mmCIF file of C-alpha atoms and ligand atoms in Angstrom:
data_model
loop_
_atom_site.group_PDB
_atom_site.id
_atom_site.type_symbol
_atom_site.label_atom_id
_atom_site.label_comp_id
_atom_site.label_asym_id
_atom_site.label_seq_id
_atom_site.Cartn_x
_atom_site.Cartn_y
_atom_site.Cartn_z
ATOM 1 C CA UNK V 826 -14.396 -15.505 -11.398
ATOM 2 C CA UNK V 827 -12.326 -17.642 -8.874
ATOM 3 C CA UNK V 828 -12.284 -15.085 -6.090
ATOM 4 C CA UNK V 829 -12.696 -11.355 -5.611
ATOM 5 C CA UNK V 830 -9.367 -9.868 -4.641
ATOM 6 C CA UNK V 831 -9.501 -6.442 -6.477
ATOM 7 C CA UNK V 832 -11.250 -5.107 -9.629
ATOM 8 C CA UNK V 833 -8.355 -5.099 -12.222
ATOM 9 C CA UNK V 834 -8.232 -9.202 -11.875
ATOM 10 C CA UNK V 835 -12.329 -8.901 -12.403
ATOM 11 C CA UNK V 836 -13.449 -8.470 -16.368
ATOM 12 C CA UNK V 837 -16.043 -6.104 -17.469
ATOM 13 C CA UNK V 838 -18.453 -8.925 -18.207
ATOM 14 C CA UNK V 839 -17.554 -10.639 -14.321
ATOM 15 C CA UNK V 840 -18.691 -7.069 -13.398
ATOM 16 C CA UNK V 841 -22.243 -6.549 -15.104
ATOM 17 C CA UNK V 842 -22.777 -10.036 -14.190
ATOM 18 C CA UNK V 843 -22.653 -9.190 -10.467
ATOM 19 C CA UNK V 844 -24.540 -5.865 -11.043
ATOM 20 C CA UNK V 845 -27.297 -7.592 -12.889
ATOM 21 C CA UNK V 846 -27.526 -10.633 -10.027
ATOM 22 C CA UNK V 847 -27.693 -8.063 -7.360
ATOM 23 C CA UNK V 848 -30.338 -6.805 -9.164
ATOM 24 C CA UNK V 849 -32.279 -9.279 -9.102
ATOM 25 C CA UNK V 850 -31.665 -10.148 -5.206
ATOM 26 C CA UNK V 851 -32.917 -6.841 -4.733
ATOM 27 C CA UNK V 852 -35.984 -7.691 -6.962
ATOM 28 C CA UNK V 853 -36.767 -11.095 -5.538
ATOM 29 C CA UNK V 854 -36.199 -12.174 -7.941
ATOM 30 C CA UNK V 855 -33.741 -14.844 -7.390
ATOM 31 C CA UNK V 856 -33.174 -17.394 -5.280
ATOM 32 C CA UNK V 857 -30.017 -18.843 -3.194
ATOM 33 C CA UNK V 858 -27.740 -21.394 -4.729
ATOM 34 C CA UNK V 859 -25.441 -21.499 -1.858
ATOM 35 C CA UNK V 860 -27.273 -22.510 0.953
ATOM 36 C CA UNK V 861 -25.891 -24.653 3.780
ATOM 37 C CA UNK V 862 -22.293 -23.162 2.243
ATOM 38 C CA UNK V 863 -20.050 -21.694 5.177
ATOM 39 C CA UNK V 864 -18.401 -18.241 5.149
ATOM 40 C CA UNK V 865 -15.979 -17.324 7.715
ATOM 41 C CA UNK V 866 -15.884 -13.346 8.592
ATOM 42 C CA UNK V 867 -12.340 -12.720 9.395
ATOM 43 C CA UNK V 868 -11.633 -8.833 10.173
ATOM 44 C CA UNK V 869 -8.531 -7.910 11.285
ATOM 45 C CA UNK V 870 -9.206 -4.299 10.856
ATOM 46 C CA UNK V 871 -12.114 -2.196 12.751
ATOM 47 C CA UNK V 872 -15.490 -2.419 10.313
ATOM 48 C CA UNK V 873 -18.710 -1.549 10.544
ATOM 49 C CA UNK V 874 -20.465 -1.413 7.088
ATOM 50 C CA UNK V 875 -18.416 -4.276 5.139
ATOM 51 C CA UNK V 876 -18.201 -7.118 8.196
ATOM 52 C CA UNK V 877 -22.107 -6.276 8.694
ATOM 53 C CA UNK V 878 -23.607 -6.593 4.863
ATOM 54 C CA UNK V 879 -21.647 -9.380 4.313
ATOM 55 C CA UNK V 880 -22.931 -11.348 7.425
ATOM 56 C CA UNK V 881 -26.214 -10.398 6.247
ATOM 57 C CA UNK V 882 -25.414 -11.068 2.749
ATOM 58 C CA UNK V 883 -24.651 -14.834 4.022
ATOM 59 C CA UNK V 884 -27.872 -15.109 6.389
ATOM 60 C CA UNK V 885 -30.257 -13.918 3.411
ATOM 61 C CA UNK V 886 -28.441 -16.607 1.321
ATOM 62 C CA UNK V 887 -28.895 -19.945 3.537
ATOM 63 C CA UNK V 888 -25.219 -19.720 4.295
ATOM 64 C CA UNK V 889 -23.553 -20.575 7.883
ATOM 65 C CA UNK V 890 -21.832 -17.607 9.038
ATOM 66 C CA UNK V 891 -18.414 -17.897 11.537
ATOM 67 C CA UNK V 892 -17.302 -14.416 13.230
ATOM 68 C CA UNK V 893 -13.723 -15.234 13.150
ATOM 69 C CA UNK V 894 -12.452 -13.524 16.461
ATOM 70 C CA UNK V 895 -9.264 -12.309 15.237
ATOM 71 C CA UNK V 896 -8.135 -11.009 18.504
ATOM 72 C CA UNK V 897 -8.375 -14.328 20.614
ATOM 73 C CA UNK V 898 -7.798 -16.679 17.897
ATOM 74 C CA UNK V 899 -4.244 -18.768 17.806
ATOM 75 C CA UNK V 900 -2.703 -16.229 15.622
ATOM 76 C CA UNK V 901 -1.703 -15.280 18.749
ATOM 77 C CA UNK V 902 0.310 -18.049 19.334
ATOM 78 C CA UNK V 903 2.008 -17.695 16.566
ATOM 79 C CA UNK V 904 -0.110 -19.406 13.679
ATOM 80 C CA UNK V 905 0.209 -17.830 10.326
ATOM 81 C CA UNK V 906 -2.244 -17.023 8.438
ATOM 82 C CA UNK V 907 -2.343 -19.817 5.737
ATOM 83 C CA UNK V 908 -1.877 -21.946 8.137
ATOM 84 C CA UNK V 909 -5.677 -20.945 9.549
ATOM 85 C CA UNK V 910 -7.435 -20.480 6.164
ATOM 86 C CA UNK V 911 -6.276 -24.145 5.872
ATOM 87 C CA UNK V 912 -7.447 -25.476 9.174
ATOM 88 C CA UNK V 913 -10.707 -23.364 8.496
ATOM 89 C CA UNK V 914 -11.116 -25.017 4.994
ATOM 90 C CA UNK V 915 -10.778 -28.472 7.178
ATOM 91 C CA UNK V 916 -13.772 -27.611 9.362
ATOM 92 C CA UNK V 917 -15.680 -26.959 6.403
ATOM 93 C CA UNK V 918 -15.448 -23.231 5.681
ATOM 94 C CA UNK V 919 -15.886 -22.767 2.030
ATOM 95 C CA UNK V 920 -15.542 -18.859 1.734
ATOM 96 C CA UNK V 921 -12.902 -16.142 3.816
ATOM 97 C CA UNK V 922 -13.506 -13.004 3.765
ATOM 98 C CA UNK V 923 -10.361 -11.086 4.531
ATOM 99 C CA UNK V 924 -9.881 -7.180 6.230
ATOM 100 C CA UNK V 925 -6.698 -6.789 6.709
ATOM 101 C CA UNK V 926 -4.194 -3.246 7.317
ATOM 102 C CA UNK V 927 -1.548 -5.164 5.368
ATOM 103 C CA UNK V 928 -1.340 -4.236 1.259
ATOM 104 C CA UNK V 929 -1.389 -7.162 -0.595
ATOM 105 C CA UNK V 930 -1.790 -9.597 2.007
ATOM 106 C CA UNK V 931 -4.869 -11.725 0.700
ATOM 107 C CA UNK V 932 -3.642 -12.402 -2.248
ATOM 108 C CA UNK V 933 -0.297 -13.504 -0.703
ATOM 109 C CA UNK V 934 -2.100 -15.760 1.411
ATOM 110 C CA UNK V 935 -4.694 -16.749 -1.398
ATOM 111 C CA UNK V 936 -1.177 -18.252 -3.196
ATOM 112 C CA UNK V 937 0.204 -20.195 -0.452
ATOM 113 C CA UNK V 938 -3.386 -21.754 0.299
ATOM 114 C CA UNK V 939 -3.362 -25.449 -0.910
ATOM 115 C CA UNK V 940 -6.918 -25.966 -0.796
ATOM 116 C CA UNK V 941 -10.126 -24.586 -3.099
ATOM 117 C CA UNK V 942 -11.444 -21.947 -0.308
ATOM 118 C CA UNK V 943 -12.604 -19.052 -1.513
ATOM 119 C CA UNK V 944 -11.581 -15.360 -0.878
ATOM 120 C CA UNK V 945 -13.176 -12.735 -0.640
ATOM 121 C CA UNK V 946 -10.925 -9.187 -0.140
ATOM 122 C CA UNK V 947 -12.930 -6.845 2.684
ATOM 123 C CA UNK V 948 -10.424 -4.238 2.012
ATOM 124 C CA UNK V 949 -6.657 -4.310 2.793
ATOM 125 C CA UNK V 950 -4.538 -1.197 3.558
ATOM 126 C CA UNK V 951 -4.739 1.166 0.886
ATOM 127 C CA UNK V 952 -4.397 -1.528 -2.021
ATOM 128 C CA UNK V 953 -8.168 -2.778 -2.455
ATOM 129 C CA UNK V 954 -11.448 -2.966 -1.680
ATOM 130 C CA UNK V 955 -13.536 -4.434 -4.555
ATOM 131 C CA UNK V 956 -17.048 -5.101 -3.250
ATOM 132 C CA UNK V 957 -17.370 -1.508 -1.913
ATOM 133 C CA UNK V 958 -16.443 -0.586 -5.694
ATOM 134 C CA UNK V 959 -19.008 -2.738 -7.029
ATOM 135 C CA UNK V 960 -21.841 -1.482 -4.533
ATOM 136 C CA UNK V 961 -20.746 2.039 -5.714
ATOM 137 C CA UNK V 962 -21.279 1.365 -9.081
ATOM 138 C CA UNK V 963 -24.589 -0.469 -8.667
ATOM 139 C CA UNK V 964 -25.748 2.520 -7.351
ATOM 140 C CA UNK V 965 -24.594 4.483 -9.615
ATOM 141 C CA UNK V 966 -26.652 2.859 -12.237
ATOM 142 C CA UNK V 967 -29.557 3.042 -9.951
ATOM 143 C CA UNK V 968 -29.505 6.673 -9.935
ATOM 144 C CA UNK V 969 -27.575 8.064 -13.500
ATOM 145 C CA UNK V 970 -28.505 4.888 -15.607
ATOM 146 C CA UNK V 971 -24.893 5.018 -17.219
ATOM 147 C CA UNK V 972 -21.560 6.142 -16.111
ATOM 148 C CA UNK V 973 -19.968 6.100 -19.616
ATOM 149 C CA UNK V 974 -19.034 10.275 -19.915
ATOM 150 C CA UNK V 975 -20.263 10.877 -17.099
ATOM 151 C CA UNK V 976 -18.291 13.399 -14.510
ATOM 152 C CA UNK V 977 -17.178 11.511 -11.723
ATOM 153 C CA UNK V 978 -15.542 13.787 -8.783
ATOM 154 C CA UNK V 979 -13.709 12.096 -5.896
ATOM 155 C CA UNK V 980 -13.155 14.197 -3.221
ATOM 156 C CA UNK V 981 -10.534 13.362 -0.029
ATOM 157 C CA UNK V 982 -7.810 11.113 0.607
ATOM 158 C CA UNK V 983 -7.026 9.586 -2.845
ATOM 159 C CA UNK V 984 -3.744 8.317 -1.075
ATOM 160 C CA UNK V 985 -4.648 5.962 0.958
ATOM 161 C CA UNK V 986 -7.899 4.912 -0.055
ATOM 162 C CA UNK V 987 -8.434 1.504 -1.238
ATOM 163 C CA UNK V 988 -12.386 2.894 -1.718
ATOM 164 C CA UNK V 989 -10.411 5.287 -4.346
ATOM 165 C CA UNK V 990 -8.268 2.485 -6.208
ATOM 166 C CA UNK V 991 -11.194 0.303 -6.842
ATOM 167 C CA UNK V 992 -13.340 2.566 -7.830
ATOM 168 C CA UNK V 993 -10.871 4.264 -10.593
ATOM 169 C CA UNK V 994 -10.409 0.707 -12.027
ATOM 170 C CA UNK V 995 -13.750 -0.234 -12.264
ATOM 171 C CA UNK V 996 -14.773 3.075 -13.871
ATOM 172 C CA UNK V 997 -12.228 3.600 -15.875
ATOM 173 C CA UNK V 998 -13.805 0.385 -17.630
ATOM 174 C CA UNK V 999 -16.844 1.534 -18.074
ATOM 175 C CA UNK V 1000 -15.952 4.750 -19.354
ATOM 176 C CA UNK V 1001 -16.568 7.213 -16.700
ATOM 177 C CA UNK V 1002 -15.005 10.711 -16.679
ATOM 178 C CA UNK V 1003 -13.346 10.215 -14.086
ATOM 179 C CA UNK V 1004 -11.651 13.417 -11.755
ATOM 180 C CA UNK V 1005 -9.840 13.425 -8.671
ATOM 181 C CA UNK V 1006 -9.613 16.235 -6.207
ATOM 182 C CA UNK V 1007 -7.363 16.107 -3.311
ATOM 183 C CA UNK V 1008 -4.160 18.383 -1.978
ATOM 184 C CA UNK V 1009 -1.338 17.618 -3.873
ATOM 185 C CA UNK V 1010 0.157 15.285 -0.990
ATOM 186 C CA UNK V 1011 -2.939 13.358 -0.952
ATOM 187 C CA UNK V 1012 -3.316 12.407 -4.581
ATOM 188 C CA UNK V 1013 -3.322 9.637 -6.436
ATOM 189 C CA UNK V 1014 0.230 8.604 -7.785
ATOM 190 C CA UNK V 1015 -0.776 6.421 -10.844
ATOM 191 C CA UNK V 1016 -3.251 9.016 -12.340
ATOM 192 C CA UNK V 1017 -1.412 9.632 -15.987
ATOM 193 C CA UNK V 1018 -1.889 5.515 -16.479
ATOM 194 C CA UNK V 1019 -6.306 5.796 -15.894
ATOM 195 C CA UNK V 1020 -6.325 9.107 -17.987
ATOM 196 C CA UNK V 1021 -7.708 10.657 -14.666
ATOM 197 C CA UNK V 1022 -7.915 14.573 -14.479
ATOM 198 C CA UNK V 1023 -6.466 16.004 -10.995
ATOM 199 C CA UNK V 1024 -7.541 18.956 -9.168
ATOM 200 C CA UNK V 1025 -6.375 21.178 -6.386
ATOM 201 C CA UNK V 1026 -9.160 23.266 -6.084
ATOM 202 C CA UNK V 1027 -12.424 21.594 -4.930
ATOM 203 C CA UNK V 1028 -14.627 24.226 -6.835
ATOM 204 C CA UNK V 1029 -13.100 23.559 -10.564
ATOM 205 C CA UNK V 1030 -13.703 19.523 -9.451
ATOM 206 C CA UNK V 1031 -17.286 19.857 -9.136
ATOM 207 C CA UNK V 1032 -18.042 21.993 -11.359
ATOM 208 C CA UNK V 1033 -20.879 19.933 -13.452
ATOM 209 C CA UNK V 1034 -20.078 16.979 -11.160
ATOM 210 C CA UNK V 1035 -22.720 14.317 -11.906
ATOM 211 C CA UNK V 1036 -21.493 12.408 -9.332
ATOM 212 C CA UNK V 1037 -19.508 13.822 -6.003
ATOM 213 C CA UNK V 1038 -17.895 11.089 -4.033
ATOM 214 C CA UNK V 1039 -16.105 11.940 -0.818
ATOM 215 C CA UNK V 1040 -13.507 10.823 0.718
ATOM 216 C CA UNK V 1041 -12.248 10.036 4.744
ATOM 217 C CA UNK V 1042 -9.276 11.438 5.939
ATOM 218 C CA UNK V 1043 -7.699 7.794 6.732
ATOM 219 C CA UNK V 1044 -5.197 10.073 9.682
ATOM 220 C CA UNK V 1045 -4.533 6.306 10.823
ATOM 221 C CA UNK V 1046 -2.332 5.478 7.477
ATOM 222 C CA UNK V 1047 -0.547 8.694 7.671
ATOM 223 C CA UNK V 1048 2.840 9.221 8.498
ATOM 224 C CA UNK V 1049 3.489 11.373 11.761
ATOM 225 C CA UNK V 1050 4.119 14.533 10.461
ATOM 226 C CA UNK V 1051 3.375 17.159 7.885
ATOM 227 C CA UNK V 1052 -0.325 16.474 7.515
ATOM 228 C CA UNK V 1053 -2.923 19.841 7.523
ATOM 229 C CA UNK V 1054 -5.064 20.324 11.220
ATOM 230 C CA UNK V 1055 -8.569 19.252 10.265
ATOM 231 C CA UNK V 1056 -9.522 22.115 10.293
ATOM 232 C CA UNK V 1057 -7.653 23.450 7.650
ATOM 233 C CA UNK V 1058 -8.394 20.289 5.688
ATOM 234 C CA UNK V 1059 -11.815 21.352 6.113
ATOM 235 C CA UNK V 1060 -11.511 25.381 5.174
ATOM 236 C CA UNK V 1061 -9.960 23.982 1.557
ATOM 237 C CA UNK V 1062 -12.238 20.620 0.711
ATOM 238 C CA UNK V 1063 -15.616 20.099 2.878
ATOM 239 C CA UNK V 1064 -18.194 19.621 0.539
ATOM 240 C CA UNK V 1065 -21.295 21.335 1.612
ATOM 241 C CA UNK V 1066 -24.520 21.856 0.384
ATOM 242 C CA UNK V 1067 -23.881 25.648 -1.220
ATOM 243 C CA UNK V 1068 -21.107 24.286 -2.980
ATOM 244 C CA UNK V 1069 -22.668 21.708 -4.429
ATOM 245 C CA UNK V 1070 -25.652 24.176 -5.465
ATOM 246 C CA UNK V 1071 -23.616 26.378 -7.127
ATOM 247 C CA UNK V 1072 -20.958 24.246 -9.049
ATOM 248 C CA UNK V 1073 -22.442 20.336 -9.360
ATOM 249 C CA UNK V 1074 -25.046 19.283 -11.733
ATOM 250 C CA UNK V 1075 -28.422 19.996 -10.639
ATOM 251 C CA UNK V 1076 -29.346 16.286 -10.195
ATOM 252 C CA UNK V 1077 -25.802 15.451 -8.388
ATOM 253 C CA UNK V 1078 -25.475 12.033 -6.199
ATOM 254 C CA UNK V 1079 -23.443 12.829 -3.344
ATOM 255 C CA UNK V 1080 -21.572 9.631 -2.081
ATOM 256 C CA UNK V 1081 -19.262 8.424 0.716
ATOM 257 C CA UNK V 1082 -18.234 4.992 1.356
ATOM 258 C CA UNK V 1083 -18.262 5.559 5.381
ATOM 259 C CA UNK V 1084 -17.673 6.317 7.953
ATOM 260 C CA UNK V 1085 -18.172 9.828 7.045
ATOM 261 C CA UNK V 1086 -16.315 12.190 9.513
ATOM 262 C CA UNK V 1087 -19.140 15.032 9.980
ATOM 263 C CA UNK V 1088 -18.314 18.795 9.527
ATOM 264 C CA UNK V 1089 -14.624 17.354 8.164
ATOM 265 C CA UNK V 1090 -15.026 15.964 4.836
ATOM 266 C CA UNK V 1091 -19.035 16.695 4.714
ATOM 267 C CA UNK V 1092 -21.208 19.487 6.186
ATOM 268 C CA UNK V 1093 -23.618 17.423 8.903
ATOM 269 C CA UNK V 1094 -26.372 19.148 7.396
ATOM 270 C CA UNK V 1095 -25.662 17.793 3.617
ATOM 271 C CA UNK V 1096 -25.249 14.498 4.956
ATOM 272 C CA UNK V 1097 -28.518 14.523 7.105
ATOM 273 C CA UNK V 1098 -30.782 16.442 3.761
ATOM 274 C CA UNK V 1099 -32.225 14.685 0.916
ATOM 275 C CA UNK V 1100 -28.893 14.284 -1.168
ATOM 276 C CA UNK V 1101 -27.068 12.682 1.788
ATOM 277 C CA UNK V 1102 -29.616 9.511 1.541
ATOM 278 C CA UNK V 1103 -27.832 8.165 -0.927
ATOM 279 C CA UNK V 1104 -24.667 7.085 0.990
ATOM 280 C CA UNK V 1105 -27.288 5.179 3.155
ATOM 281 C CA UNK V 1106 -28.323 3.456 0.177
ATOM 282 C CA UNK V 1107 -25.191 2.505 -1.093
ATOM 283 C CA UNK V 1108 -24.895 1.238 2.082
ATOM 284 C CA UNK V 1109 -28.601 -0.936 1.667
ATOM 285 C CA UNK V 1110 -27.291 -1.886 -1.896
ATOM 286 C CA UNK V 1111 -24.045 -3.883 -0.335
ATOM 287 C CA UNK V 1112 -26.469 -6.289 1.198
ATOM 288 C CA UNK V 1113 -27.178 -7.343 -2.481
ATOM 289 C CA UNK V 1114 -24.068 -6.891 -4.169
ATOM 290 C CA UNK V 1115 -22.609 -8.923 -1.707
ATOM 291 C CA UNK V 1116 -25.224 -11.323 -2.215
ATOM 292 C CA UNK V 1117 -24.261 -11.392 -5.611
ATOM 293 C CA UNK V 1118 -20.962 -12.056 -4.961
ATOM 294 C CA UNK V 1119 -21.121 -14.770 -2.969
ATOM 295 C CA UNK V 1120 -23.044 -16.468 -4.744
ATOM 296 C CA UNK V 1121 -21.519 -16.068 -8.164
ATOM 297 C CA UNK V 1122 -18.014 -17.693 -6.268
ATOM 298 C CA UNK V 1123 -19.837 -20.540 -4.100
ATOM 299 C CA UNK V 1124 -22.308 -21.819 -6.642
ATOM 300 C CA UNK V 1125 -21.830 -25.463 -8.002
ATOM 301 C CA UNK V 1126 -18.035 -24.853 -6.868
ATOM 302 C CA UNK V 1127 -18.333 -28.162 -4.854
ATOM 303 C CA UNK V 1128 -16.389 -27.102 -1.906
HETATM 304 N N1 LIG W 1270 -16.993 1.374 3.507
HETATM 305 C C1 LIG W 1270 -16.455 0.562 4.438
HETATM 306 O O1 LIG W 1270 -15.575 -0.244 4.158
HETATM 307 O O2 LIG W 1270 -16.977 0.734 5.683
HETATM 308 P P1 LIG W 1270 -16.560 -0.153 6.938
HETATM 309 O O3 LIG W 1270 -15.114 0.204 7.271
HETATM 310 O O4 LIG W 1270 -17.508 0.244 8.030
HETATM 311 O O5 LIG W 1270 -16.669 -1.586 6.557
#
């Protein structure tokens, strides 16, 4: 694994490889082999979650850690983007990790790069956003064990979510049952090709839902007009805690990849109970997947 740009580029083995270091960076079970290395944060788009675990990430490992200020750096002046990774590589930056609104942009960039700095995608537009799927799945396996037949719902704004993407292509390797519930304007295009079931109706989605992840409504990606009030966004899809009683599996993980839009997408109250801790977990668990990460692209790379 060269860099981490989205999951399809990733094998299954690259995957369960990162699950079971995180693991063990949870455990303490493992020590840093990156130390002294030097990741540069560079966010282009708001974060709060991904920029922060990361930077974390990078402290618990040794590493040196440079906020990139997007706002008052030269790209203001006109410097492209390559054209920084390259200067940054030149000051002795070994690792980028990209957020960017732009589709496809890191691994445009990653192309035109000359030199071996590695990237890291922190989610662009509504292509990708690979570690968030790999945190998801880790815990996952914390709390089911296996995702292989299991009923996967997600929940929201299949659309535009990058969260979405990743996540169908790394469970669709690993064998998940994998279902998709969103108004018909807000589903996912590409379903047929991941053998994905699609719903309408939030209730026939759960239904024996082992696993309920829910979605933002990303209203910034939308086009102006013809998009539902909140309101009646929430009247169709909020996932509450009575639903969930009466339709998921009795042991069912609630997810949400944040920021969680309260009383939209998910009753306040389900979020702030017992089956709502889990989101802050998966949350906890990016600290070590992350590790992971980093550390399976910057070890012995000799940059
Ligand atoms: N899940 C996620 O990407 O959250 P942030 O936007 O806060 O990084």
């Amino acid at each position: 694994m060269e860099h981490l740009i989205d999951i399809e580029s990733i094998s299954k083995e690259d995957i369960l490889n990162i699950i079971n270091l995180a693991k063990e960076f949870k455990q303490g079970k493992k020590n840093s082999e990156v130390a002294k290395k030097t990741l540069a944060l560079m966010f282009y788009e708001n974060s709060t979650r991904t920029r922060c675990s990361f930077e974390i990430a990078g402290q618990k490992l040794g590493m040196n850690i440079i906020n990139f200020d997007a706002a008052h750096s030269s790209l203001s002046k006109g410097e492209s983007l390559k054209d920084t990774i390259e200067n940054l590589y030149f000051l002795g930056v070994n690792a980028v990790v990209i957020r960017h609104s732009l589709s496809g942009i890191i691994n445009n960039v990653m192309r035109q790069v000359k030199y071996p700095i590695k990237f890291v995608n922190g989610g662009d537009g509504t292509h990708a956003h690979p570690s968030q799927a790999l945190l998801d799945y880790y815990t996952m396996l914390e709390k089911i064990g296996t995702v292989e037949n299991k009923k996967i719902v997600i929940v929201g704004d299949v659309s535009h979510s990058r969260v979405a993407k990743s996540n169908i292509a790394l469970l669709s390797k690993m064998g998940a049952n994998i279902h998709l519930c969103a108004p018909t304007y807000l589903q996912f295009e590409n379903a047929e090709a991941f053998n994905i079931t699609c719903h309408n109706d939030v209730k026939q989605a759960v239904d024996g839902a082992n696993v309920v992840m829910v979605l933002r409504v990303q209203n910034e990606r939308h086009e102006k007009e013809g998009y539902p009030e909140s309101s009646e966004y929430k009247r169709l899809y909020e996932i509450d805690t009575q639903l969930l009683k009466i339709y998921a599996a009795n042991d069912v993980i609630l997810m949400h990849p944040g920021p969680a839009n309260r009383n939209i997408e998910v009753s306040s109250e389900l979020l702030d109970n017992r089956v709502g801790k889990t989101i802050l977990e998966q949350a906890q668990n990016g600290v070590y997947v992350r590790m992971a990460i980093l550390n399976t692209l910057l070890k012995g790379s000799g940059v």
